[in-house]
Amino acid sequence: MVGGGPGAGIAESHRTAMRLDDRYDLVAGVFSRDPVRSHAFGLGLGLAADRLYPEYQAMAVAEAARDDGIEVVSIVTTNETHHPIARAFLEHGIPVICDKPLTLHLDEALDLYHLAREKDLIFALMHNYSAYAMVRQAARMVRDNALGAVRLVQVEHASGWATERLEQGDHKQARWRTDPAVGGEASVVYDLGTHAHQLLRYVTGLEVSALAAELSTVAPGRRVYDNAHVMLRLSNGARGVLWASMVATGQEHGLRIRVFGETASLEWQHEVPHHLTIRSLDGSTRILAQGGAGLAEEAQRVTRVGLGHPEGFLESFANLYTDVADALLSKRDGIHSEPAAISYPTVRDGVLGVRFVEAVVASHAADGRWTDATIAI
Amino acid sequence: MVGGGPGAGIAESHRTAMRLDDRYDLVAGVFSRDPVRSHAFGLGLGLAADRLYPEYQAMAVAEAARDDGIEVVSIVTTNETHHPIARAFLEHGIPVICDKPLTLHLDEALDLYHLAREKDLIFALMHNYSAYAMVRQAARMVRDNALGAVRLVQVEHASGWATERLEQGDHKQARWRTDPAVGGEASVVYDLGTHAHQLLRYVTGLEVSALAAELSTVAPGRRVYDNAHVMLRLSNGARGVLWASMVATGQEHGLRIRVFGETASLEWQHEVPHHLTIRSLDGSTRILAQGGAGLAEEAQRVTRVGLGHPEGFLESFANLYTDVADALLSKRDGIHSEPAAISYPTVRDGVLGVRFVEAVVASHAADGRWTDATIAI
Amino acid sequence: MVGGGPGAGIAESHRTAMRLDDRYDLVAGVFSRDPVRSHAFGLGLGLAADRLYPEYQAMAVAEAARDDGIEVVSIVTTNETHHPIARAFLEHGIPVICDKPLTLHLDEALDLYHLAREKDLIFALMHNYSAYAMVRQAARMVRDNALGAVRLVQVEHASGWATERLEQGDHKQARWRTDPAVGGEASVVYDLGTHAHQLLRYVTGLEVSALAAELSTVAPGRRVYDNAHVMLRLSNGARGVLWASMVATGQEHGLRIRVFGETASLEWQHEVPHHLTIRSLDGSTRILAQGGAGLAEEAQRVTRVGLGHPEGFLESFANLYTDVADALLSKRDGIHSEPAAISYPTVRDGVLGVRFVEAVVASHAADGRWTDATIAI
Amino acid sequence: MVGGGPGAGIAESHRTAMRLDDRYDLVAGVFSRDPVRSHAFGLGLGLAADRLYPEYQAMAVAEAARDDGIEVVSIVTTNETHHPIARAFLEHGIPVICDKPLTLHLDEALDLYHLAREKDLIFALMHNYSAYAMVRQAARMVRDNALGAVRLVQVEHASGWATERLEQGDHKQARWRTDPAVGGEASVVYDLGTHAHQLLRYVTGLEVSALAAELSTVAPGRRVYDNAHVMLRLSNGARGVLWASMVATGQEHGLRIRVFGETASLEWQHEVPHHLTIRSLDGSTRILAQGGAGLAEEAQRVTRVGLGHPEGFLESFANLYTDVADALLSKRDGIHSEPAAISYPTVRDGVLGVRFVEAVVASHAADGRWTDATIAI
């Protein structure tokens, strides 16, 4: 693991996710830019001293050289550092699990994409929301035509977490996410917009063709954009709206998607992630529950306990980690497995995410002009 | 009453609303363009034969001349006829209750606005959703600063009623609402978008300064736009999104507003209209129920039964009719009462609604360019 | 109308319900025990002075003698007076609409039952909750075997309205409902328990065979029982629990029924009365909405507006009044119509309700012993 | 670990829970009554061969003798075996984590209780539902008088899992839970009723003084009781109802508690375990969310991620395991810590649970007579 030292909340979720299904051993790491802190923290996690490194290049070199070297690295650092770190490990032949967004710039994203392909290495991106069982059920149902052709999509990741200017205090995440150099000027799009974008693509199987966007700084004085409204044209001609916000006062986490087809629509909300709502032309609503009979294989595969036993955020993380473990083993053992559409996100999804952010920024800069968002990869 | 003969569903709601609080007697009318049908229908309603007119001009003239002539006319005809009919009654000194949208063209809307002012006549517009008790509660709370300054608004009136091309059958409303000459080319904005626009203005007290819009025809072959995505800039600098749709598959009626302020947000949904949700910075949610203790006077005034006894759509209509009855009596009796912001919508709101539709159409025609939506009235 | 003068809240709902569908004219009444108040109140309602009576016997005699006498009387007085008033009108050949509970004593209830049969007069009881469209849908579905055989029922009418001792102030309803002589010692069972009992019978088509009950006085110092827990054995061997309370702190109105069959269950809650929830063996949930396509004829018949346009408490009252109007006309016109199970409640339901209360009281008095609750009528 | 071999679903949750917070290493076990299967299964879990035992007595003896012997044993076998297994480990000085119910007979339960006290050993019982953050919040709020004195409690654990006679197939859990010798004749009370009973006690801090119960076999032909209705009198005079069912068709897991106090009530449902609902006298409802600001220390302590990031069933298990780890360490290190009321359940709770089941059975046998449920421990 690179990153995730003292106070880095999300890294703890990564480590828990690794343990949850008992598919990973955390054996090496650089947990902080401060080698002393990093070393102490790693020892605290029970790692061997000789696998605690002062910085990531050294780790990539050393682990690549060991017979018992790491089989995959998990990168949980801030956005602007993903590129050099991921590159270092890829160069040394080590597969990567990377936090989202992939990078802050498209050229960096493409660089990782091409390098991973060239090296034929697994590169997973931690858009964990698409790993919830009922999101996988949704994706399967859309592909099985349960809604008819998709016509409209409404997706939002509108959280209230940074309604107040927490960055003025010592809220670590708020500080870096509102620093343009670290979180990106379009911070809310990098952080939450890319989740919404990936969720839309994952569930519908559609791409964003063009968009018209407005970025705003809602909390006065903040140095980054904290709200984004984006109108979408999708690859099949469907229309949509994406809303990303860190200032949606009072909303808990605010991730929600609605997909409207010719004959039915579906809705999934992160607040009750074990349910999926289907609405029919006749005005009736059906709620499917994780663990229920008759769900898709993709949903069953990531269900641990069963009907009426909620699984949550950490399980969604673990689903991704376990998917990646399966993929790593298949590859190691020479079992060919084409990455499925309803599986873990990869570096390609990361490129498309960064492309999306750049199109949003370009449209906003052009006063909301409809802007091409496609990329040939 | 003008309009509302056989098969005109909403007119029955108007008539029920008149009776509900026993403030109206329906005594005269033109119920159909076909004088024979109109006459028969009026007799069926129990009206006297001499007050059933072959057409609206005759009714305006005759009722204005009677000592016991009507005190107000209710116009429930299709959109394109509101202007000439309303004009005829105003000219003869008769106040008007008119269905929305006010007109299909801004010049007609302004004409009615100026005429009503000149004649000093009450002119109410039937945006009934703002007459729900908990919408009035919401409007009061925003004005009382319960949310802090408004920063973001998400409003949608996205129904699934016309997901299928009902106009190909004999669904009367579907036929005229998808006829550009009657429902307007931007039909969904005239019909549902103006409700969402008025609800936003009513709850927040803000106006739409500028907008960027995309209109779509989602149901293939339809002759009008049936979906609209609109990004909003509001008069205090707040941002918003308005979504109007008649093809939101499976949604029941789909009217919902969320207002995000500095310190709290609120949400109201038409599906459970007797509740109002308030979300706080601390992550807790409060649900206020109609009839509960401590609600605003504006909410209490339109509550008939009390806590736990749901009131619905017809009661919201009746609230408007009763508000107008109060206003008519005050005026008749020389009691001066300034129309309050948290009261019934008037011809002015109708002008702003038509202005909004025209700005949406203009922005769409300019490929989504940000377009001024203001008007000095 | 008898009763329903100044301050009698529910009577206003009766009058509104009469007007809502325009099937009634209120033409005669005794509105208060105080003849002067009654007279003034009746004039205020617009009634003719000669049809405002000093007391109910005079009204029964006079109206029976008029050619244009009332076709039905609505009795909205307190519980202990229902018997003599209803008897007076029945004796003079006038049909009755009576508030629930029918009476405070079983012999009185049976007396009315036999008299109404002897005189062949319509006698409707205002258990309005069974008149909601989605309750009728529920009743139809149970009869159409959509759940399989009924096995378990959980029904509650547990309101928080009298959590505090409102009777110590001048809360009119609280005062009489906590007076044993007026509301009955088992007040909460007469008032709310009979609603729950009738709802259970109406939805399931089953009768209560035996019960074991505990009555409590939860608010210290109150003179009546304000909470009842009742275990039930139903006529087909199913089991159930009925909870009636006026001290369920914070609950709005608290009427809810769940029926569990062999293959599915249903739930209806008064808080969102336009929805009906069906749960299946596979763990999925279906929510049917009033006005949706495919609902039973019984539900459609009492739907005024349509999908997404909530109807509420007053409409449920109006449904009953309109049902009774239909029945009165059929009878007047000699059209034979057998009262259907899914229709308005009658004096027979009233007898069964009072029988239920007496069985609850008897079981409680016997320290919760299982007690027969049947009666041969 | 004792038990939890192939096909034993809940044991997997135990093992996941141990890993989740990284406080346990699973090092020894008997996973099946079949020594060969047990050995193979243990090897599959990565355990050393010399710590895989043929049966539990051998394990207790051997582990007690090792310097690096287990610090606690987790017993996840069927109900009727808890007593001999737990006794064996206690006798050898090994603390116990035991699945619920504690035993099938009160004398066995008391034996374990006294033995654990005599040996001064920690004995935790896996009523995991009380380990949810928002249940701990609820318990804290009741103790802090946020509801006023508790007056009424409605608790239900009514699942639909065994609506069909799954035991006729090869559903392992259904087979043993419907075998009177293994699941108990009052199976549903042992399995689900004890959860509801413990949840009631945990949240309210009250004990059940007396009860009146009816047991039923709802699924025809089943050999155990699958439904229980129980009326309750609580130690402070409050009243309640407890419903336990495995035949509540269509309900997911069906655990829900409502507590009504003098000034407010609370509701918690397992379906959305990260929320807690508080209802006030004024008719408003407040929903507290896990991770929100201002929650009790007891809730914060068991919150891993934060607001808007749902935690579920496995986390509730992990909460208990981690609580026990803390307690074991404190004890090992000589840190005195009085077990708090808002902490993990112990053998004492287990005794009270078995006492509750026996009182239910006794009341049912006496045709529902009110039966004492107290025990002096």
mmCIF file of N, CA and C in Angstrom, chain A residues 56-144:
data_model
loop_
_atom_site.group_PDB
_atom_site.id
_atom_site.type_symbol
_atom_site.label_atom_id
_atom_site.label_comp_id
_atom_site.label_asym_id
_atom_site.label_seq_id
_atom_site.Cartn_x
_atom_site.Cartn_y
_atom_site.Cartn_z
ATOM 1 N N TYR A 56 8.053 5.496 -2.533
ATOM 2 C CA TYR A 56 7.403 4.483 -3.371
ATOM 3 C C TYR A 56 8.310 3.872 -4.424
ATOM 4 N N GLN A 57 9.263 4.679 -4.994
ATOM 5 C CA GLN A 57 10.128 4.088 -6.022
ATOM 6 C C GLN A 57 10.932 2.929 -5.426
ATOM 7 N N ALA A 58 11.463 3.191 -4.267
ATOM 8 C CA ALA A 58 12.236 2.136 -3.601
ATOM 9 C C ALA A 58 11.394 0.895 -3.385
ATOM 10 N N MET A 59 10.164 1.126 -3.011
ATOM 11 C CA MET A 59 9.259 -0.007 -2.779
ATOM 12 C C MET A 59 9.019 -0.785 -4.077
ATOM 13 N N ALA A 60 8.793 -0.067 -5.160
ATOM 14 C CA ALA A 60 8.534 -0.730 -6.439
ATOM 15 C C ALA A 60 9.740 -1.578 -6.842
ATOM 16 N N VAL A 61 10.903 -0.987 -6.717
ATOM 17 C CA VAL A 61 12.131 -1.696 -7.093
ATOM 18 C C VAL A 61 12.329 -2.935 -6.217
ATOM 19 N N ALA A 62 12.256 -2.718 -4.930
ATOM 20 C CA ALA A 62 12.560 -3.816 -4.005
ATOM 21 C C ALA A 62 11.542 -4.929 -4.079
ATOM 22 N N GLU A 63 10.286 -4.564 -4.125
ATOM 23 C CA GLU A 63 9.253 -5.601 -4.149
ATOM 24 C C GLU A 63 9.292 -6.380 -5.455
ATOM 25 N N ALA A 64 9.589 -5.676 -6.538
ATOM 26 C CA ALA A 64 9.683 -6.365 -7.831
ATOM 27 C C ALA A 64 10.813 -7.386 -7.808
ATOM 28 N N ALA A 65 11.828 -7.090 -6.995
ATOM 29 C CA ALA A 65 13.006 -7.955 -6.963
ATOM 30 C C ALA A 65 12.821 -9.170 -6.044
ATOM 31 N N ARG A 66 11.882 -9.099 -5.145
ATOM 32 C CA ARG A 66 11.709 -10.194 -4.188
ATOM 33 C C ARG A 66 10.956 -11.360 -4.810
ATOM 34 N N ASP A 67 11.308 -12.536 -4.401
ATOM 35 C CA ASP A 67 10.528 -13.698 -4.817
ATOM 36 C C ASP A 67 9.119 -13.643 -4.236
ATOM 37 N N ASP A 68 9.067 -13.177 -3.014
ATOM 38 C CA ASP A 68 7.760 -13.089 -2.358
ATOM 39 C C ASP A 68 7.216 -11.657 -2.393
ATOM 40 N N GLY A 69 7.596 -10.942 -3.450
ATOM 41 C CA GLY A 69 7.158 -9.550 -3.572
ATOM 42 C C GLY A 69 5.649 -9.429 -3.707
ATOM 43 N N ILE A 70 5.189 -8.201 -3.508
ATOM 44 C CA ILE A 70 3.736 -7.969 -3.572
ATOM 45 C C ILE A 70 3.196 -8.368 -4.942
ATOM 46 N N GLU A 71 1.966 -8.831 -4.924
ATOM 47 C CA GLU A 71 1.311 -9.223 -6.175
ATOM 48 C C GLU A 71 0.487 -8.081 -6.761
ATOM 49 N N VAL A 72 0.217 -7.103 -5.935
ATOM 50 C CA VAL A 72 -0.528 -5.927 -6.397
ATOM 51 C C VAL A 72 -0.268 -4.819 -5.388
ATOM 52 N N VAL A 73 -0.253 -3.563 -5.879
ATOM 53 C CA VAL A 73 -0.105 -2.437 -4.952
ATOM 54 C C VAL A 73 -1.422 -1.675 -4.904
ATOM 55 N N SER A 74 -1.758 -1.198 -3.713
ATOM 56 C CA SER A 74 -2.946 -0.367 -3.553
ATOM 57 C C SER A 74 -2.493 1.061 -3.294
ATOM 58 N N ILE A 75 -2.931 1.990 -4.154
ATOM 59 C CA ILE A 75 -2.495 3.389 -4.062
ATOM 60 C C ILE A 75 -3.647 4.222 -3.517
ATOM 61 N N VAL A 76 -3.434 4.787 -2.334
ATOM 62 C CA VAL A 76 -4.510 5.519 -1.663
ATOM 63 C C VAL A 76 -4.052 6.930 -1.298
ATOM 64 N N THR A 77 -3.237 7.483 -2.163
ATOM 65 C CA THR A 77 -2.710 8.834 -1.939
ATOM 66 C C THR A 77 -3.640 9.877 -2.550
ATOM 67 N N THR A 78 -3.237 11.131 -2.445
ATOM 68 C CA THR A 78 -4.055 12.200 -3.029
ATOM 69 C C THR A 78 -3.929 12.186 -4.559
ATOM 70 N N ASN A 79 -4.927 12.838 -5.182
ATOM 71 C CA ASN A 79 -5.134 12.720 -6.629
ATOM 72 C C ASN A 79 -3.880 12.984 -7.475
ATOM 73 N N GLU A 80 -3.159 14.054 -7.138
ATOM 74 C CA GLU A 80 -2.089 14.515 -8.041
ATOM 75 C C GLU A 80 -0.896 13.569 -8.060
ATOM 76 N N THR A 81 -0.851 12.651 -7.121
ATOM 77 C CA THR A 81 0.291 11.737 -7.034
ATOM 78 C C THR A 81 0.014 10.364 -7.646
ATOM 79 N N HIS A 82 -1.208 10.127 -8.053
ATOM 80 C CA HIS A 82 -1.529 8.791 -8.574
ATOM 81 C C HIS A 82 -0.663 8.428 -9.773
ATOM 82 N N HIS A 83 -0.440 9.417 -10.643
ATOM 83 C CA HIS A 83 0.273 9.102 -11.886
ATOM 84 C C HIS A 83 1.699 8.619 -11.648
ATOM 85 N N PRO A 84 2.524 9.393 -10.967
ATOM 86 C CA PRO A 84 3.902 8.926 -10.813
ATOM 87 C C PRO A 84 3.974 7.619 -10.015
ATOM 88 N N ILE A 85 3.151 7.481 -9.029
ATOM 89 C CA ILE A 85 3.237 6.265 -8.210
ATOM 90 C C ILE A 85 2.805 5.053 -9.016
ATOM 91 N N ALA A 86 1.648 5.168 -9.664
ATOM 92 C CA ALA A 86 1.169 4.036 -10.456
ATOM 93 C C ALA A 86 2.174 3.687 -11.542
ATOM 94 N N ARG A 87 2.716 4.716 -12.156
ATOM 95 C CA ARG A 87 3.704 4.478 -13.230
ATOM 96 C C ARG A 87 4.889 3.675 -12.710
ATOM 97 N N ALA A 88 5.373 4.056 -11.536
ATOM 98 C CA ALA A 88 6.539 3.362 -10.973
ATOM 99 C C ALA A 88 6.268 1.875 -10.791
ATOM 100 N N PHE A 89 5.100 1.546 -10.284
ATOM 101 C CA PHE A 89 4.817 0.131 -10.046
ATOM 102 C C PHE A 89 4.577 -0.620 -11.351
ATOM 103 N N LEU A 90 3.857 0.013 -12.250
ATOM 104 C CA LEU A 90 3.634 -0.632 -13.552
ATOM 105 C C LEU A 90 4.976 -0.922 -14.229
ATOM 106 N N GLU A 91 5.851 0.071 -14.183
ATOM 107 C CA GLU A 91 7.157 -0.120 -14.828
ATOM 108 C C GLU A 91 7.883 -1.342 -14.284
ATOM 109 N N HIS A 92 7.663 -1.618 -13.012
ATOM 110 C CA HIS A 92 8.319 -2.772 -12.417
ATOM 111 C C HIS A 92 7.441 -4.011 -12.437
ATOM 112 N N GLY A 93 6.383 -3.947 -13.244
ATOM 113 C CA GLY A 93 5.593 -5.156 -13.475
ATOM 114 C C GLY A 93 4.607 -5.497 -12.383
ATOM 115 N N ILE A 94 4.281 -4.498 -11.571
ATOM 116 C CA ILE A 94 3.380 -4.771 -10.452
ATOM 117 C C ILE A 94 1.982 -4.221 -10.755
ATOM 118 N N PRO A 95 0.958 -5.060 -10.705
ATOM 119 C CA PRO A 95 -0.413 -4.600 -10.938
ATOM 120 C C PRO A 95 -0.817 -3.550 -9.901
ATOM 121 N N VAL A 96 -1.852 -2.804 -10.242
ATOM 122 C CA VAL A 96 -2.213 -1.639 -9.438
ATOM 123 C C VAL A 96 -3.710 -1.632 -9.112
ATOM 124 N N ILE A 97 -3.990 -1.307 -7.853
ATOM 125 C CA ILE A 97 -5.343 -0.895 -7.438
ATOM 126 C C ILE A 97 -5.205 0.560 -7.021
ATOM 127 N N CYS A 98 -5.939 1.461 -7.683
ATOM 128 C CA CYS A 98 -5.711 2.887 -7.466
ATOM 129 C C CYS A 98 -7.020 3.561 -7.064
ATOM 130 N N ASP A 99 -6.913 4.479 -6.133
ATOM 131 C CA ASP A 99 -8.078 5.273 -5.767
ATOM 132 C C ASP A 99 -8.454 6.178 -6.937
ATOM 133 N N LYS A 100 -9.694 6.615 -6.951
ATOM 134 C CA LYS A 100 -10.163 7.493 -8.012
ATOM 135 C C LYS A 100 -10.030 8.933 -7.554
ATOM 136 N N PRO A 101 -9.979 9.940 -8.419
ATOM 137 C CA PRO A 101 -9.877 9.830 -9.875
ATOM 138 C C PRO A 101 -8.490 9.312 -10.257
ATOM 139 N N LEU A 102 -8.419 8.792 -11.462
ATOM 140 C CA LEU A 102 -7.163 8.186 -11.880
ATOM 141 C C LEU A 102 -6.005 9.190 -11.799
ATOM 142 N N THR A 103 -6.226 10.352 -12.410
ATOM 143 C CA THR A 103 -5.218 11.420 -12.384
ATOM 144 C C THR A 103 -5.945 12.760 -12.449
ATOM 145 N N LEU A 104 -5.154 13.835 -12.417
ATOM 146 C CA LEU A 104 -5.751 15.159 -12.602
ATOM 147 C C LEU A 104 -5.673 15.608 -14.059
ATOM 148 N N HIS A 105 -4.914 14.909 -14.888
ATOM 149 C CA HIS A 105 -4.754 15.346 -16.286
ATOM 150 C C HIS A 105 -4.898 14.163 -17.223
ATOM 151 N N LEU A 106 -5.484 14.445 -18.373
ATOM 152 C CA LEU A 106 -5.793 13.378 -19.323
ATOM 153 C C LEU A 106 -4.534 12.703 -19.855
ATOM 154 N N ASP A 107 -3.490 13.504 -20.109
ATOM 155 C CA ASP A 107 -2.284 12.886 -20.667
ATOM 156 C C ASP A 107 -1.684 11.884 -19.681
ATOM 157 N N GLU A 108 -1.724 12.209 -18.422
ATOM 158 C CA GLU A 108 -1.249 11.265 -17.410
ATOM 159 C C GLU A 108 -2.116 10.009 -17.384
ATOM 160 N N ALA A 109 -3.410 10.223 -17.498
ATOM 161 C CA ALA A 109 -4.324 9.078 -17.477
ATOM 162 C C ALA A 109 -4.031 8.159 -18.660
ATOM 163 N N LEU A 110 -3.901 8.769 -19.814
ATOM 164 C CA LEU A 110 -3.626 7.963 -21.012
ATOM 165 C C LEU A 110 -2.286 7.254 -20.894
ATOM 166 N N ASP A 111 -1.332 7.939 -20.310
ATOM 167 C CA ASP A 111 -0.016 7.319 -20.107
ATOM 168 C C ASP A 111 -0.140 6.024 -19.297
ATOM 169 N N LEU A 112 -0.905 6.087 -18.234
ATOM 170 C CA LEU A 112 -1.088 4.875 -17.405
ATOM 171 C C LEU A 112 -1.862 3.808 -18.172
ATOM 172 N N TYR A 113 -2.839 4.266 -18.904
ATOM 173 C CA TYR A 113 -3.644 3.328 -19.693
ATOM 174 C C TYR A 113 -2.758 2.555 -20.673
ATOM 175 N N HIS A 114 -1.942 3.289 -21.404
ATOM 176 C CA HIS A 114 -1.100 2.628 -22.408
ATOM 177 C C HIS A 114 -0.025 1.768 -21.759
ATOM 178 N N LEU A 115 0.516 2.258 -20.680
ATOM 179 C CA LEU A 115 1.558 1.492 -19.999
ATOM 180 C C LEU A 115 0.997 0.169 -19.447
ATOM 181 N N ALA A 116 -0.183 0.246 -18.860
ATOM 182 C CA ALA A 116 -0.792 -0.972 -18.318
ATOM 183 C C ALA A 116 -1.068 -1.983 -19.433
ATOM 184 N N ARG A 117 -1.505 -1.476 -20.572
ATOM 185 C CA ARG A 117 -1.764 -2.373 -21.709
ATOM 186 C C ARG A 117 -0.458 -2.969 -22.233
ATOM 187 N N GLU A 118 0.501 -2.106 -22.363
ATOM 188 C CA GLU A 118 1.805 -2.543 -22.873
ATOM 189 C C GLU A 118 2.394 -3.626 -21.965
ATOM 190 N N LYS A 119 2.270 -3.413 -20.689
ATOM 191 C CA LYS A 119 2.827 -4.360 -19.721
ATOM 192 C C LYS A 119 1.858 -5.522 -19.444
ATOM 193 N N ASP A 120 0.658 -5.395 -19.984
ATOM 194 C CA ASP A 120 -0.378 -6.416 -19.747
ATOM 195 C C ASP A 120 -0.612 -6.651 -18.250
ATOM 196 N N LEU A 121 -0.828 -5.551 -17.552
ATOM 197 C CA LEU A 121 -1.013 -5.628 -16.099
ATOM 198 C C LEU A 121 -2.425 -5.204 -15.707
ATOM 199 N N ILE A 122 -2.948 -5.860 -14.734
ATOM 200 C CA ILE A 122 -4.255 -5.477 -14.175
ATOM 201 C C ILE A 122 -4.131 -4.132 -13.483
ATOM 202 N N PHE A 123 -5.090 -3.261 -13.754
ATOM 203 C CA PHE A 123 -5.104 -1.931 -13.136
ATOM 204 C C PHE A 123 -6.566 -1.649 -12.779
ATOM 205 N N ALA A 124 -6.871 -1.746 -11.501
ATOM 206 C CA ALA A 124 -8.248 -1.541 -11.035
ATOM 207 C C ALA A 124 -8.393 -0.153 -10.419
ATOM 208 N N LEU A 125 -9.552 0.426 -10.621
ATOM 209 C CA LEU A 125 -9.835 1.757 -10.087
ATOM 210 C C LEU A 125 -10.972 1.645 -9.076
ATOM 211 N N MET A 126 -10.812 2.314 -7.927
ATOM 212 C CA MET A 126 -11.732 2.058 -6.813
ATOM 213 C C MET A 126 -13.025 2.873 -6.878
ATOM 214 N N HIS A 127 -13.760 2.713 -7.957
ATOM 215 C CA HIS A 127 -15.145 3.208 -7.942
ATOM 216 C C HIS A 127 -15.988 2.130 -7.285
ATOM 217 N N ASN A 128 -16.012 2.145 -5.958
ATOM 218 C CA ASN A 128 -16.614 1.028 -5.228
ATOM 219 C C ASN A 128 -18.129 0.951 -5.366
ATOM 220 N N TYR A 129 -18.757 2.086 -5.692
ATOM 221 C CA TYR A 129 -20.232 2.072 -5.673
ATOM 222 C C TYR A 129 -20.797 1.100 -6.696
ATOM 223 N N SER A 130 -20.084 0.911 -7.779
ATOM 224 C CA SER A 130 -20.591 -0.024 -8.782
ATOM 225 C C SER A 130 -20.404 -1.472 -8.334
ATOM 226 N N ALA A 131 -19.804 -1.671 -7.182
ATOM 227 C CA ALA A 131 -19.609 -3.038 -6.691
ATOM 228 C C ALA A 131 -20.707 -3.474 -5.723
ATOM 229 N N TYR A 132 -21.656 -2.593 -5.427
ATOM 230 C CA TYR A 132 -22.794 -3.018 -4.608
ATOM 231 C C TYR A 132 -23.608 -4.050 -5.389
ATOM 232 N N ALA A 133 -24.107 -5.025 -4.668
ATOM 233 C CA ALA A 133 -24.866 -6.106 -5.311
ATOM 234 C C ALA A 133 -26.026 -5.554 -6.142
ATOM 235 N N MET A 134 -26.737 -4.584 -5.603
ATOM 236 C CA MET A 134 -27.931 -4.135 -6.301
ATOM 237 C C MET A 134 -27.593 -3.205 -7.465
ATOM 238 N N VAL A 135 -26.407 -2.650 -7.482
ATOM 239 C CA VAL A 135 -25.966 -1.914 -8.676
ATOM 240 C C VAL A 135 -25.635 -2.916 -9.773
ATOM 241 N N ARG A 136 -25.045 -4.000 -9.385
ATOM 242 C CA ARG A 136 -24.759 -5.043 -10.378
ATOM 243 C C ARG A 136 -26.059 -5.641 -10.920
ATOM 244 N N GLN A 137 -27.020 -5.793 -10.024
ATOM 245 C CA GLN A 137 -28.337 -6.245 -10.473
ATOM 246 C C GLN A 137 -28.910 -5.247 -11.485
ATOM 247 N N ALA A 138 -28.784 -3.980 -11.186
ATOM 248 C CA ALA A 138 -29.304 -2.936 -12.083
ATOM 249 C C ALA A 138 -28.628 -3.027 -13.452
ATOM 250 N N ALA A 139 -27.315 -3.144 -13.431
ATOM 251 C CA ALA A 139 -26.573 -3.215 -14.695
ATOM 252 C C ALA A 139 -27.007 -4.430 -15.504
ATOM 253 N N ARG A 140 -27.213 -5.519 -14.818
ATOM 254 C CA ARG A 140 -27.646 -6.738 -15.517
ATOM 255 C C ARG A 140 -29.031 -6.543 -16.116
ATOM 256 N N MET A 141 -29.926 -5.939 -15.348
ATOM 257 C CA MET A 141 -31.296 -5.764 -15.832
ATOM 258 C C MET A 141 -31.348 -4.845 -17.049
ATOM 259 N N VAL A 142 -30.548 -3.780 -17.029
ATOM 260 C CA VAL A 142 -30.523 -2.896 -18.210
ATOM 261 C C VAL A 142 -30.038 -3.688 -19.419
ATOM 262 N N ARG A 143 -28.975 -4.464 -19.243
ATOM 263 C CA ARG A 143 -28.445 -5.246 -20.364
ATOM 264 C C ARG A 143 -29.423 -6.322 -20.823
ATOM 265 N N ASP A 144 -30.238 -6.799 -19.896
ATOM 266 C CA ASP A 144 -31.241 -7.809 -20.260
ATOM 267 C C ASP A 144 -32.537 -7.173 -20.740
#
